[in-house]
């Protein structure tokens, strides 16, 4: 599975981690490495990248990994696009495609008031249909797709107007 | 004079912890005051007893003379060590302690008062034969006078708060422009009033690209005064030092002797008795001018301790007990080279903005000739109530090159996580060619700004960091990746 790693002050990388029982492979922006990490008695971690050894310190705190390496402190936040998308669906009022598919039916129009749980649209993917529902009460602000249109995963299909406090 | 039994530390953070250690080594009880924000701090834990104080703000709690007097009575302290900052240069504080029968570990109130006022101290310095910066002798009363005086002295000039310190309340005037002059005068006055409750300002010649070099002196109550050589403190941001060295790469034996004897003369003139520091600005030709005298222990005192082998806090306590120094100028030998770096909770990439957070990791290396003066431990929460300095890293080497190499190694290995610090930035300063060459002036950080910015990591470095982050991730550590739950907004499936 592919994740977005956000390194504070540096930028984003696409990372993918594949593990077997003992060996892990990591792909960073398309470049593959063999990696291993082992906890040392002094609390540091030894990271072996291909066959090069490095001593680092890591603390995992919530959604952040704090790393001390190369005389520098780094903060890494991993984003799972799928999970982020679903979180965003609640948080930012967007109805996001959980997988690639086709729009089968649109049941609302821009400006419509909708209630939580109301079906906004029906999509089809892998020969199955599913309903996408409104996560909360609100008003439809934008519809970014038309019937029959093909979309990719994570596409913002429908957006509700921001909540008024 | 009798010996001191219980020392109350009217301070916090690393200096409090450092004073406690010396008190214990001398067999004295060390007690402390603390505001709630410092309740779980290292010095409170190290102290033999602690007294809770309060105030409108955490800083105000430590600035209240009544709080300290109440603590002395409650904890049975017969002496107070003020550290630096807070009440350390408050003459009224020294007087009120003496009145309460508590010894103040520092010079007398008169010396503090004489040196606490910049205009007064400059006059005293001149009288004692100390070089002073050309300037107008007295207070500047209005903007017109500021303009006239600036033109008389010759530009550039600097306008400063008379009661100033810590880089607050000062402005440089580069051009003989009436409007700019007026604005600078009025803003400095307003700043001075806000920061020190005293709006008086004065004007003097501005020395461009100066070095900031200071002389450490020690004096007892019997008239003996020695100097312990100089400290080079030119590496500053926002007029505050972040790297200090002893000795200075710029100062030779002759200059040291000249500066030292003037500092001693000033100490003698004010009847000084304790540790004190005479600060000078030094121009490119080696001309040096009196800046101010700090009548307290200074942040950067450890570099002097490293090259002299003296414990300055212990000397302060001995002097306060009435003991004679017991050594003369010829007995002071400077050995090797020491460097101190101030480890601050701040973001060098964001103009040194203070940083807060929880110290998830605070791990220092162990190395010969490395001393850590810290006020914090792993797990501590760093708030925004106080100064951003967390600790001081001090190294000693036989040569300057060795000391620089050692400090770079220390900074490289100093692992602080959870709170942004200036450790990496300090390392880049030490790695700079101009620093190695000893070309250290107060404009160093500004002049080399671009070269001191964060380096872009190499792909290899990034790969190591990302691997560490991913491989230690709990969720990912599961051999079986659980597919993410698709949003709850998914309804029933229907087969076609």
Tab-separated table of C-alpha atoms in Angstrom, chain B:
chain	number	residue	atom	x	y	z
B	1	UNK	CA	31.910	36.590	58.831
B	2	UNK	CA	30.443	33.205	59.527
B	3	UNK	CA	29.926	30.492	56.989
B	4	UNK	CA	26.674	30.097	55.113
B	5	UNK	CA	24.454	27.172	56.002
B	6	UNK	CA	21.461	27.299	53.671
B	7	UNK	CA	21.455	28.920	50.234
B	8	UNK	CA	18.129	29.815	48.667
B	9	UNK	CA	18.289	29.900	44.881
B	10	UNK	CA	16.066	32.694	43.601
B	11	UNK	CA	16.078	31.295	40.097
B	12	UNK	CA	15.066	28.362	37.901
B	13	UNK	CA	16.226	26.196	35.009
B	14	UNK	CA	19.804	25.193	34.298
B	15	UNK	CA	21.481	27.879	36.437
B	16	UNK	CA	19.448	26.817	39.481
B	17	UNK	CA	20.474	23.183	38.976
B	18	UNK	CA	24.097	24.236	38.517
B	19	UNK	CA	24.149	26.358	41.712
B	20	UNK	CA	22.553	23.519	43.708
B	21	UNK	CA	25.314	21.150	42.616
B	22	UNK	CA	28.038	23.477	43.889
B	23	UNK	CA	26.168	24.122	47.165
B	24	UNK	CA	26.000	20.380	47.766
B	25	UNK	CA	29.662	19.965	46.912
B	26	UNK	CA	30.468	22.609	49.543
B	27	UNK	CA	28.276	20.806	52.076
B	28	UNK	CA	25.571	23.442	52.137
B	29	UNK	CA	21.817	23.049	52.114
B	30	UNK	CA	20.333	24.267	48.835
B	31	UNK	CA	16.697	25.343	48.767
B	32	UNK	CA	14.660	26.886	45.986
B	33	UNK	CA	11.538	28.809	45.092
B	34	UNK	CA	9.300	27.605	42.283
B	35	UNK	CA	6.243	28.702	40.381
B	36	UNK	CA	3.694	25.999	39.549
B	37	UNK	CA	4.950	25.973	35.959
B	38	UNK	CA	8.256	24.631	37.372
B	39	UNK	CA	6.786	22.292	39.972
B	40	UNK	CA	8.168	19.119	38.374
B	41	UNK	CA	11.419	20.666	37.188
B	42	UNK	CA	14.906	19.263	37.659
B	43	UNK	CA	16.172	21.971	40.065
B	44	UNK	CA	13.125	21.559	42.312
B	45	UNK	CA	13.866	17.847	42.427
B	46	UNK	CA	17.567	18.451	43.196
B	47	UNK	CA	16.926	21.014	45.943
B	48	UNK	CA	16.720	20.028	49.615
B	49	UNK	CA	13.481	21.956	50.027
B	50	UNK	CA	11.257	24.048	47.793
B	51	UNK	CA	8.863	26.914	48.412
B	52	UNK	CA	5.958	27.570	46.063
B	53	UNK	CA	5.599	31.164	44.875
B	54	UNK	CA	2.963	32.834	42.744
B	55	UNK	CA	2.431	36.044	40.834
B	56	UNK	CA	0.391	37.648	38.057
B	57	UNK	CA	2.614	35.733	35.613
B	58	UNK	CA	5.168	32.940	36.159
B	59	UNK	CA	8.032	35.384	35.544
B	60	UNK	CA	6.507	37.921	37.947
B	61	UNK	CA	6.518	35.282	40.681
B	62	UNK	CA	10.334	35.105	40.469
B	63	UNK	CA	10.616	38.908	40.279
B	64	UNK	CA	8.807	39.483	43.560
B	65	UNK	CA	11.168	40.439	46.387
B	66	UNK	CA	8.438	39.666	48.927
B	67	UNK	CA	8.158	36.125	47.543
B	68	UNK	CA	11.872	35.514	48.030
B	69	UNK	CA	11.875	36.978	51.542
B	70	UNK	CA	8.917	34.794	52.488
B	71	UNK	CA	10.755	31.756	51.111
B	72	UNK	CA	13.904	32.584	53.092
B	73	UNK	CA	11.878	32.782	56.302
B	74	UNK	CA	9.927	29.614	55.560
B	75	UNK	CA	12.949	27.531	54.548
B	76	UNK	CA	15.469	28.970	57.008
B	77	UNK	CA	17.837	30.311	54.358
B	78	UNK	CA	20.686	32.529	55.547
B	79	UNK	CA	21.851	33.409	52.030
B	80	UNK	CA	20.375	33.906	48.572
B	81	UNK	CA	22.006	33.170	45.238
B	82	UNK	CA	20.134	35.100	42.556
B	83	UNK	CA	21.679	33.389	39.493
B	84	UNK	CA	21.285	35.616	36.435
B	85	UNK	CA	18.245	37.504	35.174
B	86	UNK	CA	15.264	37.963	37.503
B	87	UNK	CA	16.426	39.830	40.646
B	88	UNK	CA	20.158	39.285	40.158
B	89	UNK	CA	20.932	42.929	39.399
B	90	UNK	CA	18.315	44.530	41.584
B	91	UNK	CA	19.977	46.734	44.217
B	92	UNK	CA	16.749	47.044	46.185
B	93	UNK	CA	16.625	43.246	46.461
B	94	UNK	CA	20.171	43.113	47.841
B	95	UNK	CA	19.334	45.847	50.364
B	96	UNK	CA	16.151	44.213	51.559
B	97	UNK	CA	17.873	40.861	52.017
B	98	UNK	CA	20.639	42.451	54.078
B	99	UNK	CA	17.978	44.235	56.150
B	100	UNK	CA	16.320	40.874	56.778
B	101	UNK	CA	19.637	39.399	57.882
B	102	UNK	CA	19.999	37.249	54.779
B	103	UNK	CA	23.261	37.377	52.856
B	104	UNK	CA	23.118	38.246	49.172
B	105	UNK	CA	25.610	36.173	47.184
B	106	UNK	CA	26.823	38.930	44.931
B	107	UNK	CA	28.389	42.355	45.220
B	108	UNK	CA	27.009	45.019	47.521
B	109	UNK	CA	23.847	46.945	46.657
B	110	UNK	CA	25.909	50.068	45.943
B	111	UNK	CA	28.010	48.364	43.290
B	112	UNK	CA	24.867	46.936	41.691
B	113	UNK	CA	23.205	50.349	41.661
B	114	UNK	CA	26.299	52.100	40.292
B	115	UNK	CA	26.689	49.626	37.445
B	116	UNK	CA	22.974	49.142	36.777
B	117	UNK	CA	22.585	52.542	35.215
B	118	UNK	CA	24.291	52.852	31.843
B	119	UNK	CA	24.901	56.588	32.011
B	120	UNK	CA	26.188	56.478	35.593
B	121	UNK	CA	28.350	53.412	34.937
B	122	UNK	CA	29.936	55.026	31.894
B	123	UNK	CA	30.944	58.056	33.990
B	124	UNK	CA	32.402	55.795	36.638
B	125	UNK	CA	34.288	53.831	34.006
B	126	UNK	CA	35.786	56.997	32.534
B	127	UNK	CA	36.868	58.096	36.000
B	128	UNK	CA	38.531	54.732	36.594
B	129	UNK	CA	40.526	55.107	33.366
B	130	UNK	CA	38.468	52.653	31.334
B	131	UNK	CA	38.076	53.292	27.564
B	132	UNK	CA	34.531	54.326	26.744
B	133	UNK	CA	32.738	54.799	23.455
B	134	UNK	CA	32.607	58.392	22.227
B	135	UNK	CA	29.154	59.688	22.960
B	136	UNK	CA	27.095	62.319	24.693
B	137	UNK	CA	27.523	62.288	28.439
B	138	UNK	CA	24.011	62.337	29.780
B	139	UNK	CA	20.379	61.762	29.042
B	140	UNK	CA	18.886	62.787	25.711
B	141	UNK	CA	15.740	64.750	26.470
B	142	UNK	CA	14.083	65.230	23.083
B	143	UNK	CA	14.268	64.282	19.409
B	144	UNK	CA	15.909	67.552	18.382
B	145	UNK	CA	18.716	66.989	20.847
B	146	UNK	CA	19.033	63.394	19.600
B	147	UNK	CA	19.522	64.752	16.062
B	148	UNK	CA	22.077	67.374	17.122
B	149	UNK	CA	24.068	64.919	19.229
B	150	UNK	CA	24.047	62.314	16.451
B	151	UNK	CA	25.531	64.851	14.034
B	152	UNK	CA	28.139	65.980	16.554
B	153	UNK	CA	29.380	62.441	17.323
B	154	UNK	CA	29.266	61.460	13.655
B	155	UNK	CA	27.090	58.726	12.189
B	156	UNK	CA	26.335	55.916	12.632
B	157	UNK	CA	25.167	56.293	16.227
B	158	UNK	CA	23.172	54.035	18.492
B	159	UNK	CA	20.381	55.211	20.747
B	160	UNK	CA	19.975	53.076	23.851
B	161	UNK	CA	17.800	52.734	26.923
B	162	UNK	CA	19.697	53.868	30.005
B	163	UNK	CA	18.293	51.028	32.065
B	164	UNK	CA	18.597	48.607	29.171
B	165	UNK	CA	19.950	45.133	28.796
B	166	UNK	CA	19.278	41.894	26.978
B	167	UNK	CA	19.257	43.647	23.633
B	168	UNK	CA	16.025	45.502	24.337
B	169	UNK	CA	15.548	49.204	23.713
B	170	UNK	CA	18.248	50.119	21.204
B	171	UNK	CA	18.294	51.490	17.664
B	172	UNK	CA	21.013	52.343	15.180
B	173	UNK	CA	20.747	55.601	13.269
B	174	UNK	CA	22.697	55.471	10.011
B	175	UNK	CA	21.692	58.726	8.286
B	176	UNK	CA	21.464	62.310	9.433
B	177	UNK	CA	17.746	62.464	8.769
B	178	UNK	CA	15.578	64.426	11.202
B	179	UNK	CA	12.453	62.318	10.698
B	180	UNK	CA	14.273	59.003	11.076
B	181	UNK	CA	16.069	60.345	14.107
B	182	UNK	CA	12.805	61.419	15.729
B	183	UNK	CA	11.188	58.056	15.043
B	184	UNK	CA	14.170	56.166	16.483
B	185	UNK	CA	14.248	58.373	19.577
B	186	UNK	CA	10.551	57.989	20.270
B	187	UNK	CA	10.423	54.242	19.640
B	188	UNK	CA	13.436	53.580	21.837
B	189	UNK	CA	11.917	55.664	24.636
B	190	UNK	CA	8.621	53.799	24.378
B	191	UNK	CA	10.426	50.440	24.363
B	192	UNK	CA	12.565	51.443	27.328
B	193	UNK	CA	9.515	52.480	29.295
B	194	UNK	CA	7.704	49.250	28.464
B	195	UNK	CA	10.654	46.962	29.169
B	196	UNK	CA	12.342	48.659	32.134
B	197	UNK	CA	9.833	51.174	33.460
B	198	UNK	CA	12.428	53.857	32.731
B	199	UNK	CA	12.232	55.939	29.550
B	200	UNK	CA	15.688	57.553	29.730
B	201	UNK	CA	17.881	57.086	26.656
B	202	UNK	CA	21.418	58.049	25.653
B	203	UNK	CA	23.412	58.180	22.419
B	204	UNK	CA	26.864	56.954	21.516
B	205	UNK	CA	28.999	56.165	18.493
B	206	UNK	CA	28.001	52.912	16.832
B	207	UNK	CA	30.908	50.551	16.230
B	208	UNK	CA	30.284	48.586	13.050
B	209	UNK	CA	30.987	44.858	12.890
B	210	UNK	CA	32.281	44.835	16.455
B	211	UNK	CA	33.299	41.911	18.568
B	212	UNK	CA	31.720	41.456	21.938
B	213	UNK	CA	34.478	40.474	24.354
B	214	UNK	CA	34.120	40.470	28.105
B	215	UNK	CA	36.469	40.118	31.066
B	216	UNK	CA	35.568	37.945	34.041
B	217	UNK	CA	36.674	39.407	37.350
B	218	UNK	CA	36.654	38.029	40.879
B	219	UNK	CA	36.980	40.227	43.949
B	220	UNK	CA	36.799	39.623	47.685
B	221	UNK	CA	35.813	41.837	50.611
B	222	UNK	CA	39.469	42.499	51.419
B	223	UNK	CA	40.261	44.496	48.301
B	224	UNK	CA	41.803	41.680	46.277
B	225	UNK	CA	40.735	41.699	42.633
B	226	UNK	CA	41.828	39.389	39.808
B	227	UNK	CA	40.651	38.908	36.264
B	228	UNK	CA	40.228	35.472	34.701
B	229	UNK	CA	40.837	36.439	31.107
B	230	UNK	CA	38.266	37.080	28.433
B	231	UNK	CA	35.294	35.442	26.788
B	232	UNK	CA	34.485	35.908	23.114
B	233	UNK	CA	30.695	36.336	22.881
B	234	UNK	CA	30.184	37.788	19.424
B	235	UNK	CA	27.910	35.105	18.012
B	236	UNK	CA	24.524	36.584	18.797
B	237	UNK	CA	20.980	36.553	17.528
B	238	UNK	CA	18.539	39.293	18.575
B	239	UNK	CA	21.465	40.792	20.569
B	240	UNK	CA	21.634	37.632	22.666
B	241	UNK	CA	24.681	35.387	22.763
B	242	UNK	CA	24.331	31.802	21.590
B	243	UNK	CA	27.990	30.697	21.327
B	244	UNK	CA	30.756	31.783	23.685
B	245	UNK	CA	34.439	30.938	23.806
B	246	UNK	CA	37.378	31.363	26.135
B	247	UNK	CA	39.913	32.567	25.274
B	248	UNK	CA	39.086	34.749	22.239
B	249	UNK	CA	40.953	33.934	19.039
B	250	UNK	CA	41.338	37.688	18.548
B	251	UNK	CA	42.919	38.558	21.886
B	252	UNK	CA	46.671	38.291	22.387
B	253	UNK	CA	48.581	38.553	25.653
B	254	UNK	CA	49.015	42.300	25.395
B	255	UNK	CA	45.337	43.030	24.671
B	256	UNK	CA	44.249	40.624	27.428
B	257	UNK	CA	46.473	42.412	29.883
B	258	UNK	CA	45.138	45.861	28.842
B	259	UNK	CA	41.483	44.853	28.987
B	260	UNK	CA	42.012	42.873	32.173
B	261	UNK	CA	43.695	45.675	34.060
B	262	UNK	CA	40.967	48.158	33.062
B	263	UNK	CA	38.289	45.714	34.237
B	264	UNK	CA	40.121	45.274	37.528
B	265	UNK	CA	40.430	49.071	37.913
B	266	UNK	CA	36.673	49.464	37.451
B	267	UNK	CA	35.939	46.732	39.994
B	268	UNK	CA	38.242	48.427	42.476
B	269	UNK	CA	36.596	51.799	41.823
B	270	UNK	CA	33.153	50.513	42.847
B	271	UNK	CA	34.429	48.418	45.770
B	272	UNK	CA	33.342	45.252	44.045
B	273	UNK	CA	33.285	41.968	45.959
B	274	UNK	CA	32.036	38.897	44.071
B	275	UNK	CA	32.182	37.547	40.533
B	276	UNK	CA	31.447	40.143	37.876
B	277	UNK	CA	31.881	40.766	34.188
B	278	UNK	CA	33.044	43.843	32.353
B	279	UNK	CA	31.769	43.835	28.778
B	280	UNK	CA	33.604	45.564	25.947
B	281	UNK	CA	32.966	46.139	22.278
B	282	UNK	CA	36.134	45.626	20.294
B	283	UNK	CA	36.692	47.069	16.827
B	284	UNK	CA	38.658	45.489	13.976
B	285	UNK	CA	41.870	47.261	15.007
B	286	UNK	CA	41.709	46.003	18.582
B	287	UNK	CA	40.343	49.242	20.016
B	288	UNK	CA	38.116	48.296	22.939
B	289	UNK	CA	35.394	50.286	24.668
B	290	UNK	CA	33.454	49.712	27.867
B	291	UNK	CA	29.891	48.564	27.287
B	292	UNK	CA	28.598	47.661	30.732
B	293	UNK	CA	29.396	45.709	33.848
B	294	UNK	CA	27.248	42.765	34.833
B	295	UNK	CA	27.216	42.453	38.599
B	296	UNK	CA	26.263	38.765	38.703
B	297	UNK	CA	27.257	35.354	37.461
B	298	UNK	CA	26.787	35.124	33.703
B	299	UNK	CA	25.230	32.504	31.475
B	300	UNK	CA	28.590	31.852	29.807
B	301	UNK	CA	30.660	31.539	32.991
B	302	UNK	CA	31.410	27.805	32.396
B	303	UNK	CA	33.894	28.492	29.572
B	304	UNK	CA	36.013	30.442	32.052
B	305	UNK	CA	35.672	27.632	34.589
B	306	UNK	CA	36.876	25.161	31.981
B	307	UNK	CA	40.095	27.056	31.229
B	308	UNK	CA	40.906	28.227	34.774
B	309	UNK	CA	39.784	25.178	36.758
B	310	UNK	CA	37.852	27.431	39.157
B	311	UNK	CA	34.236	26.992	40.243
B	312	UNK	CA	32.939	30.564	40.017
B	313	UNK	CA	29.785	29.861	42.024
B	314	UNK	CA	31.910	28.367	44.802
B	315	UNK	CA	34.142	31.459	44.689
B	316	UNK	CA	31.050	33.707	44.957
B	317	UNK	CA	29.924	31.786	48.026
B	318	UNK	CA	33.400	31.909	49.613
B	319	UNK	CA	33.562	35.663	49.036
B	320	UNK	CA	30.087	36.124	50.538
B	321	UNK	CA	31.330	34.222	53.598
B	322	UNK	CA	34.073	36.812	53.974
B	323	UNK	CA	36.959	34.642	52.854
B	324	UNK	CA	39.894	36.125	50.979
B	325	UNK	CA	40.519	34.906	47.426
B	326	UNK	CA	43.832	33.383	48.496
B	327	UNK	CA	45.445	33.762	45.072
B	328	UNK	CA	46.730	36.643	42.983
B	329	UNK	CA	46.750	37.548	39.279
B	330	UNK	CA	49.943	35.584	38.648
B	331	UNK	CA	48.311	32.415	39.955
B	332	UNK	CA	45.633	32.520	37.250
B	333	UNK	CA	46.635	30.248	34.376
B	334	UNK	CA	44.542	29.814	31.268
B	335	UNK	CA	44.627	26.291	29.959
B	336	UNK	CA	43.350	25.165	26.560
B	337	UNK	CA	40.185	26.372	24.869
B	338	UNK	CA	36.523	26.127	25.837
B	339	UNK	CA	33.330	26.662	23.854
B	340	UNK	CA	29.760	26.913	25.081
B	341	UNK	CA	26.623	26.558	22.998
B	342	UNK	CA	23.255	27.581	24.329
B	343	UNK	CA	20.716	24.925	23.465
B	344	UNK	CA	17.473	26.804	22.984
B	345	UNK	CA	13.928	25.681	22.245
B	346	UNK	CA	13.559	27.693	19.088
B	347	UNK	CA	13.206	27.334	15.338
B	348	UNK	CA	16.179	28.788	13.486
B	349	UNK	CA	14.277	28.417	10.203
B	350	UNK	CA	11.543	30.711	11.531
B	351	UNK	CA	13.667	33.593	12.754
B	352	UNK	CA	14.445	31.814	16.050
B	353	UNK	CA	10.835	31.739	17.129
B	354	UNK	CA	10.489	30.018	20.509
B	355	UNK	CA	9.282	26.424	20.335
B	356	UNK	CA	7.290	24.464	22.892
B	357	UNK	CA	6.329	20.841	23.378
B	358	UNK	CA	7.204	17.740	25.332
B	359	UNK	CA	10.779	16.468	25.379
B	360	UNK	CA	10.140	12.980	24.011
B	361	UNK	CA	13.868	12.418	23.841
B	362	UNK	CA	16.686	14.349	25.507
B	363	UNK	CA	19.803	12.344	25.080
B	364	UNK	CA	23.285	13.812	25.378
B	365	UNK	CA	26.535	12.120	24.423
B	366	UNK	CA	29.231	11.145	26.883
B	367	UNK	CA	32.589	12.521	25.947
B	368	UNK	CA	35.801	13.573	27.637
B	369	UNK	CA	35.890	17.304	28.200
B	370	UNK	CA	32.135	17.715	27.637
B	371	UNK	CA	29.977	19.275	30.331
B	372	UNK	CA	26.206	19.576	30.152
B	373	UNK	CA	24.486	22.197	32.292
B	374	UNK	CA	20.844	21.336	31.846
B	375	UNK	CA	17.645	22.477	33.479
B	376	UNK	CA	15.491	19.853	31.812
B	377	UNK	CA	15.093	16.097	31.461
B	378	UNK	CA	13.400	13.762	29.057
B	379	UNK	CA	9.650	13.904	29.592
B	380	UNK	CA	9.597	17.559	30.649
B	381	UNK	CA	7.079	19.844	29.026
B	382	UNK	CA	8.584	23.038	27.660
B	383	UNK	CA	6.108	25.872	27.864
B	384	UNK	CA	6.284	29.471	26.783
B	385	UNK	CA	6.391	31.090	30.228
B	386	UNK	CA	10.164	31.497	30.442
B	387	UNK	CA	13.310	32.000	28.416
B	388	UNK	CA	13.898	29.459	25.654
B	389	UNK	CA	17.279	28.234	26.913
B	390	UNK	CA	17.046	24.563	27.877
B	391	UNK	CA	20.673	23.738	28.545
B	392	UNK	CA	24.259	24.710	27.910
B	393	UNK	CA	26.714	22.467	26.136
B	394	UNK	CA	30.321	23.161	27.122
B	395	UNK	CA	33.449	21.530	25.740
B	396	UNK	CA	37.129	21.868	26.542
B	397	UNK	CA	39.995	21.111	24.175
B	398	UNK	CA	43.718	21.715	24.150
B	399	UNK	CA	43.326	23.963	21.100
B	400	UNK	CA	40.478	25.929	19.529
B	401	UNK	CA	40.375	23.506	16.587
B	402	UNK	CA	39.984	20.575	18.938
B	403	UNK	CA	37.263	22.335	20.905
B	404	UNK	CA	35.356	23.142	17.705
B	405	UNK	CA	35.611	19.538	16.503
B	406	UNK	CA	34.435	18.279	19.886
B	407	UNK	CA	31.490	20.654	20.007
B	408	UNK	CA	30.447	19.667	16.500
B	409	UNK	CA	30.490	16.031	17.582
B	410	UNK	CA	28.420	16.862	20.672
B	411	UNK	CA	25.838	18.774	18.631
B	412	UNK	CA	25.675	15.945	16.101
B	413	UNK	CA	24.889	13.413	18.812
B	414	UNK	CA	22.663	15.559	21.003
B	415	UNK	CA	19.295	13.947	20.336
B	416	UNK	CA	16.409	16.178	21.299
B	417	UNK	CA	12.997	15.160	19.970
B	418	UNK	CA	9.549	16.614	20.520
B	419	UNK	CA	10.751	20.195	20.866
B	420	UNK	CA	12.485	22.062	18.058
B	421	UNK	CA	15.936	23.244	19.107
B	422	UNK	CA	18.795	25.191	17.566
B	423	UNK	CA	21.269	22.286	17.866
B	424	UNK	CA	21.636	21.709	14.130
B	425	UNK	CA	21.887	25.438	13.470
B	426	UNK	CA	24.644	25.789	16.063
B	427	UNK	CA	26.464	22.930	14.342
B	428	UNK	CA	26.311	24.777	11.041
B	429	UNK	CA	27.729	27.926	12.654
B	430	UNK	CA	30.649	25.922	14.048
B	431	UNK	CA	31.197	24.270	10.667
B	432	UNK	CA	31.436	27.599	8.859
B	433	UNK	CA	34.881	28.584	7.520
B	434	UNK	CA	34.549	32.102	8.906
B	435	UNK	CA	33.988	30.680	12.379
B	436	UNK	CA	36.993	28.385	12.040
B	437	UNK	CA	39.035	31.400	10.942
B	438	UNK	CA	37.986	33.247	14.090
B	439	UNK	CA	36.248	35.922	12.058
B	440	UNK	CA	33.532	36.262	14.668
B	441	UNK	CA	31.710	39.581	14.955
B	442	UNK	CA	28.264	40.433	16.271
B	443	UNK	CA	26.973	40.530	12.686
B	444	UNK	CA	28.179	36.983	11.939
B	445	UNK	CA	24.771	35.291	11.893
B	446	UNK	CA	23.249	38.031	9.762
B	447	UNK	CA	26.146	38.122	7.307
B	448	UNK	CA	26.215	34.361	6.835
B	449	UNK	CA	22.465	33.883	6.954
B	450	UNK	CA	22.183	32.092	3.613
B	451	UNK	CA	25.020	29.684	4.374
B	452	UNK	CA	23.497	28.815	7.735
B	453	UNK	CA	20.099	27.757	6.404
B	454	UNK	CA	18.843	24.182	6.654
B	455	UNK	CA	20.538	21.922	4.154
B	456	UNK	CA	18.412	19.918	1.735
B	457	UNK	CA	18.736	16.278	2.768
B	458	UNK	CA	20.322	13.798	0.362
B	459	UNK	CA	18.081	10.997	-1.009
B	460	UNK	CA	20.052	8.580	1.171
B	461	UNK	CA	19.381	10.610	4.326
B	462	UNK	CA	15.710	10.889	3.484
B	463	UNK	CA	15.528	7.147	2.850
B	464	UNK	CA	17.063	6.406	6.263
B	465	UNK	CA	14.680	8.789	8.030
B	466	UNK	CA	11.612	7.424	6.230
B	467	UNK	CA	12.699	3.825	6.842
B	468	UNK	CA	13.075	4.555	10.539
B	469	UNK	CA	9.648	6.173	10.620
B	470	UNK	CA	7.933	3.343	8.732
B	471	UNK	CA	9.655	0.370	10.344
B	472	UNK	CA	8.855	1.549	13.862
B	473	UNK	CA	5.248	2.393	13.043
B	474	UNK	CA	2.896	0.287	15.146
B	475	UNK	CA	0.226	-0.049	12.517
B	476	UNK	CA	2.680	-0.959	9.801
B	477	UNK	CA	4.594	-3.279	12.113
B	478	UNK	CA	1.684	-5.693	11.843
B	479	UNK	CA	2.728	-8.233	9.261
B	480	UNK	CA	-0.810	-8.269	7.939
B	481	UNK	CA	-1.872	-4.914	6.723
B	482	UNK	CA	-5.460	-4.474	7.632
B	483	UNK	CA	-7.129	-2.780	4.722
B	484	UNK	CA	-8.393	0.609	5.803
B	485	UNK	CA	-12.036	0.799	6.710
B	486	UNK	CA	-13.686	2.500	3.836
B	487	UNK	CA	-15.632	5.505	4.910
B	488	UNK	CA	-18.655	4.952	7.047
B	489	UNK	CA	-20.582	6.720	4.376
B	490	UNK	CA	-20.763	3.498	2.390
B	491	UNK	CA	-24.214	2.028	2.166
B	492	UNK	CA	-25.334	-1.442	1.277
B	493	UNK	CA	-23.818	-3.306	-1.603
B	494	UNK	CA	-26.106	-4.482	-4.318
B	495	UNK	CA	-25.141	-6.985	-6.935
B	496	UNK	CA	-26.262	-6.335	-10.411
